[in-house]
PDB file of C-alpha atoms in Angstrom:
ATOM      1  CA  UNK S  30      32.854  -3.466  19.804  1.00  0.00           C
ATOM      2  CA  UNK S  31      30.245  -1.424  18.271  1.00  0.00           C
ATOM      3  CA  UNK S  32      26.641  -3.117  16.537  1.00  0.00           C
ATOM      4  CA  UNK S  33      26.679  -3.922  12.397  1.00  0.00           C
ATOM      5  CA  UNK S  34      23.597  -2.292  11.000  1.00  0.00           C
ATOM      6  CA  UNK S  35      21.240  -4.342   9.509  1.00  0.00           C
ATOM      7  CA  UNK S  36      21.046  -2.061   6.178  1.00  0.00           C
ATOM      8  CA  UNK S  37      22.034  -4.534   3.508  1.00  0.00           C
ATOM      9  CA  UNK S  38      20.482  -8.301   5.452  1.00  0.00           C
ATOM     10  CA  UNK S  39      17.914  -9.685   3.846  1.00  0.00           C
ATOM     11  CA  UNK S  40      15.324 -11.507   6.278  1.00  0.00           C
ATOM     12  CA  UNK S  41      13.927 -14.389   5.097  1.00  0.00           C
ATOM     13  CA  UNK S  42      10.201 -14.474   5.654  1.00  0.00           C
ATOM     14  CA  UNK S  43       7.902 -17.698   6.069  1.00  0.00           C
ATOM     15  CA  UNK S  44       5.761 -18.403   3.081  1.00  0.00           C
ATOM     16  CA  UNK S  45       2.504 -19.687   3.342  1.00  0.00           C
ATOM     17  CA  UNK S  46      -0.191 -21.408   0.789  1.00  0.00           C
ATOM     18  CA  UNK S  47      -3.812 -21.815   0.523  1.00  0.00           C
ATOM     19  CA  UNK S  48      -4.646 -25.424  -0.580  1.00  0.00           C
ATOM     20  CA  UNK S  49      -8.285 -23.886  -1.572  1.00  0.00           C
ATOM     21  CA  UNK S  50      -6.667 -21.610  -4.367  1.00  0.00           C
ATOM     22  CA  UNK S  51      -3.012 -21.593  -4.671  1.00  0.00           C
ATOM     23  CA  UNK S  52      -2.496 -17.935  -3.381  1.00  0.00           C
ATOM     24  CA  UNK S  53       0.483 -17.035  -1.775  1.00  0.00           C
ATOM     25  CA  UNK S  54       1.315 -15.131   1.793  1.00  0.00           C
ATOM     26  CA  UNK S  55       4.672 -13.745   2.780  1.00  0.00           C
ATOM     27  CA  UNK S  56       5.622 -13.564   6.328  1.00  0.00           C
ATOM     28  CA  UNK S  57       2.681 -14.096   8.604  1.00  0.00           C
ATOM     29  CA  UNK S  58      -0.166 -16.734   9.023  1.00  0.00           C
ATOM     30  CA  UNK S  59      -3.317 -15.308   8.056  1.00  0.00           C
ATOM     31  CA  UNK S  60      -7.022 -15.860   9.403  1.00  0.00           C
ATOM     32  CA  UNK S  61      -8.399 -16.472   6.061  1.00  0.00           C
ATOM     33  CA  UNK S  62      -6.964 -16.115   2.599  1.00  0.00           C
ATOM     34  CA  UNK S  63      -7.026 -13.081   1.207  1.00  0.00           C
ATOM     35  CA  UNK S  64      -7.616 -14.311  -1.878  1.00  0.00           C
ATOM     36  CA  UNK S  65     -10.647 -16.949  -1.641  1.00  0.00           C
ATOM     37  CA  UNK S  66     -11.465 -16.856   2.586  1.00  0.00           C
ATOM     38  CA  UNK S  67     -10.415 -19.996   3.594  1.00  0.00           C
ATOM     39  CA  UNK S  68      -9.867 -20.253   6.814  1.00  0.00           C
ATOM     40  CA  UNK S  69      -5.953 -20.422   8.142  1.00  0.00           C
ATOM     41  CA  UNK S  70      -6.683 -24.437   8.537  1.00  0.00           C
ATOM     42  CA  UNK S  71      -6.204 -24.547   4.745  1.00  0.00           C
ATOM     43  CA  UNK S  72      -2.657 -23.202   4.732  1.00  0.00           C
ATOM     44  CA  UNK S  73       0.569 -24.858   4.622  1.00  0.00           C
ATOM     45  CA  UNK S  74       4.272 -23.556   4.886  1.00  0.00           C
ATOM     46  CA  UNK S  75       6.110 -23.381   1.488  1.00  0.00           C
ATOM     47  CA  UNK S  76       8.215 -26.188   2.348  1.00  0.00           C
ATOM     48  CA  UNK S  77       5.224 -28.439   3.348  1.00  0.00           C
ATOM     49  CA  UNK S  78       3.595 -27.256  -0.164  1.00  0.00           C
ATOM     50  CA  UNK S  79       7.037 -28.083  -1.970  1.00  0.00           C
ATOM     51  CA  UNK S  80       6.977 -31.654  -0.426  1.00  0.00           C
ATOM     52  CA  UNK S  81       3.542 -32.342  -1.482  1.00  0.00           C
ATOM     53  CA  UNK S  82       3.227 -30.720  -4.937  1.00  0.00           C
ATOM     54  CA  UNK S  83       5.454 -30.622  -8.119  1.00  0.00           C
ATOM     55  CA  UNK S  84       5.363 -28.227 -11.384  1.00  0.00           C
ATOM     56  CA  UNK S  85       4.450 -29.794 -14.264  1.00  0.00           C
ATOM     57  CA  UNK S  86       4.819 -28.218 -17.491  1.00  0.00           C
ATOM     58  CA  UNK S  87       2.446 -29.009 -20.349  1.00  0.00           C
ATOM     59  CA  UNK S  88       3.729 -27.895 -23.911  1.00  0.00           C
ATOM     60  CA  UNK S  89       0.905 -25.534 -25.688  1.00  0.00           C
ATOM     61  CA  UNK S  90       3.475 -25.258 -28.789  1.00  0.00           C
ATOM     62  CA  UNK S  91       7.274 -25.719 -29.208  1.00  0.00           C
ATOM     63  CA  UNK S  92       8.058 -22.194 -27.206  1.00  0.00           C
ATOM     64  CA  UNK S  93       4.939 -22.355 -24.759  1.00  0.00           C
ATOM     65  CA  UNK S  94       4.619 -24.543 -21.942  1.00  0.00           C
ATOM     66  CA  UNK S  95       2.006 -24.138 -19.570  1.00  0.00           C
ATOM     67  CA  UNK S  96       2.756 -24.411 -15.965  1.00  0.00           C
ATOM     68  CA  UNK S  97       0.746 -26.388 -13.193  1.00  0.00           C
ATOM     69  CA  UNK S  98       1.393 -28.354 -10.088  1.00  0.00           C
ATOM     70  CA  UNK S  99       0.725 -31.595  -9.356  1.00  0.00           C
ATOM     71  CA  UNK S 100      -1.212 -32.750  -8.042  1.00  0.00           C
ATOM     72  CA  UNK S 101      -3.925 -30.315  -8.453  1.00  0.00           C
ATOM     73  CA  UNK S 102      -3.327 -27.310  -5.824  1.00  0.00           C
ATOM     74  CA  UNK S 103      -6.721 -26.383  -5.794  1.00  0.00           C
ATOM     75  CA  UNK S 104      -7.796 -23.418  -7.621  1.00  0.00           C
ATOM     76  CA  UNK S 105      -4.659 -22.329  -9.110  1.00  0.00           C
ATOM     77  CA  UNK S 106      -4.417 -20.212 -12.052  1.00  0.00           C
ATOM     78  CA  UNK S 107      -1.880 -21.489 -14.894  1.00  0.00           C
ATOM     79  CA  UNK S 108       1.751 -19.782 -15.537  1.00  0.00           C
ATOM     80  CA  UNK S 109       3.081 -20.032 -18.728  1.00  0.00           C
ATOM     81  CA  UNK S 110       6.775 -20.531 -20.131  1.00  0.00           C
ATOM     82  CA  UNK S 111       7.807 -18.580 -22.984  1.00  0.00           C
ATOM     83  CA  UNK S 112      11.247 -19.547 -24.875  1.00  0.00           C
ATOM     84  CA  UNK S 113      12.563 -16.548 -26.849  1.00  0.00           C
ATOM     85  CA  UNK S 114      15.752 -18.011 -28.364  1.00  0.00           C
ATOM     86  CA  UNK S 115      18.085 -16.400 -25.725  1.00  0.00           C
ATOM     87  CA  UNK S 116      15.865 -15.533 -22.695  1.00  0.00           C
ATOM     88  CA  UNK S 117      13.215 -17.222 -21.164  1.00  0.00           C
ATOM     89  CA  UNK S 118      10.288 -15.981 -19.871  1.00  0.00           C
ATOM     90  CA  UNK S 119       6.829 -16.571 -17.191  1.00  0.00           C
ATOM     91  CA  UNK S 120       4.209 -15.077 -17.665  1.00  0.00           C
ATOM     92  CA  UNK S 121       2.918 -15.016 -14.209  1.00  0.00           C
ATOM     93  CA  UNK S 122       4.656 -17.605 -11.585  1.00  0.00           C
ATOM     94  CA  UNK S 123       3.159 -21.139 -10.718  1.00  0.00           C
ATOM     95  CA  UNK S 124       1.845 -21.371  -6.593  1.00  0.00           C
ATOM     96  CA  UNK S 125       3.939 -24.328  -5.718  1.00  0.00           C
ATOM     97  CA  UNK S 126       8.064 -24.153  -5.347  1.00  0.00           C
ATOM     98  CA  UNK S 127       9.975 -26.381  -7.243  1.00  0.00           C
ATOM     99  CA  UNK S 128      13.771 -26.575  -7.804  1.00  0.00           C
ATOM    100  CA  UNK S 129      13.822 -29.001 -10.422  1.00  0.00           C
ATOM    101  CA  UNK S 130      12.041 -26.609 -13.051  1.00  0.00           C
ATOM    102  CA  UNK S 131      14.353 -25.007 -15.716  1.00  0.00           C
ATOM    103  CA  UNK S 132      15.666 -21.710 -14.994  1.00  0.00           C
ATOM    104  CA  UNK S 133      13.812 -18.468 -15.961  1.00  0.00           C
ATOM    105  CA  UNK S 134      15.070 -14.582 -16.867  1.00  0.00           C
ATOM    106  CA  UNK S 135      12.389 -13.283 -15.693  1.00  0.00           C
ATOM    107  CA  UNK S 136       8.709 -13.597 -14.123  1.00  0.00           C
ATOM    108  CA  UNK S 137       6.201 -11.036 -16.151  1.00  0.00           C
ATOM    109  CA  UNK S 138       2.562 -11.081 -13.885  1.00  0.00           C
ATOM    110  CA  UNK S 139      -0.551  -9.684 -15.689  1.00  0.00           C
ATOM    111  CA  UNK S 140      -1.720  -8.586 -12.284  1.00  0.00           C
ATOM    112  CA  UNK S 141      -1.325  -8.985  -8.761  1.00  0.00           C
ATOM    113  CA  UNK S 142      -3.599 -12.088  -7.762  1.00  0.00           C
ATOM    114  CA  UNK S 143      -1.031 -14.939  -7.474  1.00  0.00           C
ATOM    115  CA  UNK S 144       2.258 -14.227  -7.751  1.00  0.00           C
ATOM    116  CA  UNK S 145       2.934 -17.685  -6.151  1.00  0.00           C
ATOM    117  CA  UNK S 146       6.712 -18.582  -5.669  1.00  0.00           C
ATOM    118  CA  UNK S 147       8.249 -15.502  -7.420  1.00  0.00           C
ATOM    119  CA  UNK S 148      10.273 -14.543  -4.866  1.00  0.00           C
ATOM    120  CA  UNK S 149      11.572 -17.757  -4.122  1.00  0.00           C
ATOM    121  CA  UNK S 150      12.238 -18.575  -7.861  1.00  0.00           C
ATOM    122  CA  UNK S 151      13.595 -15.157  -8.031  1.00  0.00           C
ATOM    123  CA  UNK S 152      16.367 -16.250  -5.196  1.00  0.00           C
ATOM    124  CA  UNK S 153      16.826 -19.702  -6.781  1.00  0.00           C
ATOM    125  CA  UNK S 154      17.386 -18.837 -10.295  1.00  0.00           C
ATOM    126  CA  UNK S 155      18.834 -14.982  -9.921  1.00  0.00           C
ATOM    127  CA  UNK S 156      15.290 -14.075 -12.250  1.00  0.00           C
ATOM    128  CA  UNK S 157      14.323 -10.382 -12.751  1.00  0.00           C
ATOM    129  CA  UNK S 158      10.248 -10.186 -11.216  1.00  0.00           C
ATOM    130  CA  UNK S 159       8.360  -7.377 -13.605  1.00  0.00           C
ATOM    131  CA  UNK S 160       5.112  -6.512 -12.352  1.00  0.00           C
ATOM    132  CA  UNK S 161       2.933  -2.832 -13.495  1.00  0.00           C
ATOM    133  CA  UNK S 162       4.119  -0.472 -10.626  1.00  0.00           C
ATOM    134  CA  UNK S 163       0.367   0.000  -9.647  1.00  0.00           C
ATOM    135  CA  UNK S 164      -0.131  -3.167  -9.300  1.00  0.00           C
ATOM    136  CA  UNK S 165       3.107  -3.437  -6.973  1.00  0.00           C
ATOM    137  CA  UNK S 166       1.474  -1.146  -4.712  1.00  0.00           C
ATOM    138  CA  UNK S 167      -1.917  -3.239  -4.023  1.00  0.00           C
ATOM    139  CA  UNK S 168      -1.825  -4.641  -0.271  1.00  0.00           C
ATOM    140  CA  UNK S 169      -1.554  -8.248  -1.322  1.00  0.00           C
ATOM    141  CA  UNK S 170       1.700  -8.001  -3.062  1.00  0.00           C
ATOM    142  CA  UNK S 171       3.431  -7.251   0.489  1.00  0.00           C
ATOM    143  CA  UNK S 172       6.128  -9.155   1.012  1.00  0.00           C
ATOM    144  CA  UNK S 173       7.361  -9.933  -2.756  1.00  0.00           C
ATOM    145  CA  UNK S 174      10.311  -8.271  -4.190  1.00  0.00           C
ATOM    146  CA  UNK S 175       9.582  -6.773  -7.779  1.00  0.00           C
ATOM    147  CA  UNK S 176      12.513  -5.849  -9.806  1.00  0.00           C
ATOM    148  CA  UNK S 177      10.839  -3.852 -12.421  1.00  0.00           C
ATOM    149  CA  UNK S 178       7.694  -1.846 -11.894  1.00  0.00           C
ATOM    150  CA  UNK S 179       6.417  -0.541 -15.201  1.00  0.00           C
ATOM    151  CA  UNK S 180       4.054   2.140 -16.059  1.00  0.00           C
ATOM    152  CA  UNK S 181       4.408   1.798 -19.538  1.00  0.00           C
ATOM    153  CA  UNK S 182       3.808  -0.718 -22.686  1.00  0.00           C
ATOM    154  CA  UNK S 183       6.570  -2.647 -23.805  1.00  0.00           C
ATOM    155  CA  UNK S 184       7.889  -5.326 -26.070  1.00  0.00           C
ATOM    156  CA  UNK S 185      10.628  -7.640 -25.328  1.00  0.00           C
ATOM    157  CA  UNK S 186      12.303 -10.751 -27.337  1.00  0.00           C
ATOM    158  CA  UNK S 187       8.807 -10.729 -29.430  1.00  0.00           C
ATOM    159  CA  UNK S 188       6.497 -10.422 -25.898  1.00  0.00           C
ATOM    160  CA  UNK S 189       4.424  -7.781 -26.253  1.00  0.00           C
ATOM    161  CA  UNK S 190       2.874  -6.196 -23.053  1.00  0.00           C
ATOM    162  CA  UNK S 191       0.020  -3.573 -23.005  1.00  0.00           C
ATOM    163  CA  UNK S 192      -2.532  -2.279 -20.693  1.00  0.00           C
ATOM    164  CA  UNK S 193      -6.079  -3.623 -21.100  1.00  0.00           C
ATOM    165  CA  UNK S 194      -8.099  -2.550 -18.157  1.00  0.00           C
ATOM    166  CA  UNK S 195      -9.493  -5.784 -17.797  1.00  0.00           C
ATOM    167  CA  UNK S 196     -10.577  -7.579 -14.281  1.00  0.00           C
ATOM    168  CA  UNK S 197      -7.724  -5.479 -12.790  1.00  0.00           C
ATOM    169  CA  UNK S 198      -7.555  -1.815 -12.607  1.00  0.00           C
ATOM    170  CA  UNK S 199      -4.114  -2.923 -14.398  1.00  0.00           C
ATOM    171  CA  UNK S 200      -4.467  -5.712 -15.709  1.00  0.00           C
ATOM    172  CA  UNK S 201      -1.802  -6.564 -18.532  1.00  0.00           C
ATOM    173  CA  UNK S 202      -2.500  -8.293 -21.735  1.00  0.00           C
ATOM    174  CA  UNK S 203       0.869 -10.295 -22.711  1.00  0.00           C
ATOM    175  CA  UNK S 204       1.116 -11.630 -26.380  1.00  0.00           C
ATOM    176  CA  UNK S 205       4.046 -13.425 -28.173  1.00  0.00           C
TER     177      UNK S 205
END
């Protein structure tokens, strides 16, 4: 009996995350965060950060809903939630796992900073991951899966995305 290539197994990778700020690592422990430094001391597995934390969603209007977990996982940024009618919609992806959170189409980031528990929401809930392709390429994004890489402005189900140069070489403005 010959060996089955590999080609089309996926390899699940351990996830870690910083309790300092939120950030995300996929598939190896790190010294210190990339991120914020803190040392390795202040990371947990995802699972550990799953049991501990929980994503609460705070309404900003009826089709808004900001995204935290809770308790407070240190630093992290906010996601949003954006209903559309027929599709739903992050912008950007809360730090903390959790599978009792609404499904999602798809995960829009702004830039490249935290893109938290994408790839496990993207497994969970089958959701597309959009990120600008340049940002894609930036070191810290190894290990996520990005579905869509765009290079261009766009507007989707009233969310409008455009390039803004802000704190990011790419950084994304996203309005709806």
């Amino acid at each position: 009996m010959g060996s089955v290539p590999l080609i089309n197994c996926v390899v699940k990778k351990e996830q870690y995350v910083c309790l300092v700020c939120g950030y995300n690592i996929v598939g190896y422990y790190p010294d210190n965060c990339p991120f914020c430094g803190a040392p390795k001391e202040k990371f947990i597995t995802s699972a550990e950060c799953s049991a501990k934390f929980k994503v609460m969603g705070t309404p900003v209007n009826e089709k808004v809903t900001r995204l935290n977990s809770f308790p407070a996982l240190g630093l992290e940024h906010a996601a949003y939630r954006i209903e559309t009618g027929d599709k739903s919609f992050w912008i950007d992806c809360p730090s903390c796992f959790d599978n009792r959170l609404e499904p999602v189409d798809a995960i829009i980031f702004t830039h490249h900073h935290f893109l938290g528990a994408s790839n496990q929401y993207r497994e969970f809930f089958k959701s597309q991951v959009r990120i600008h392709d340049l940002d894609s390429a930036h070191r810290i994004c190894a290990g996520f899966t990005f579905d869509v890489k765009f290079k261009e402005n766009f507007f989707e189900k009233g969310i409008e995305a455009f390039h803004s140069g802000g704190h990011t070489p790419i950084s994304a403005n996203l309005f709806y």
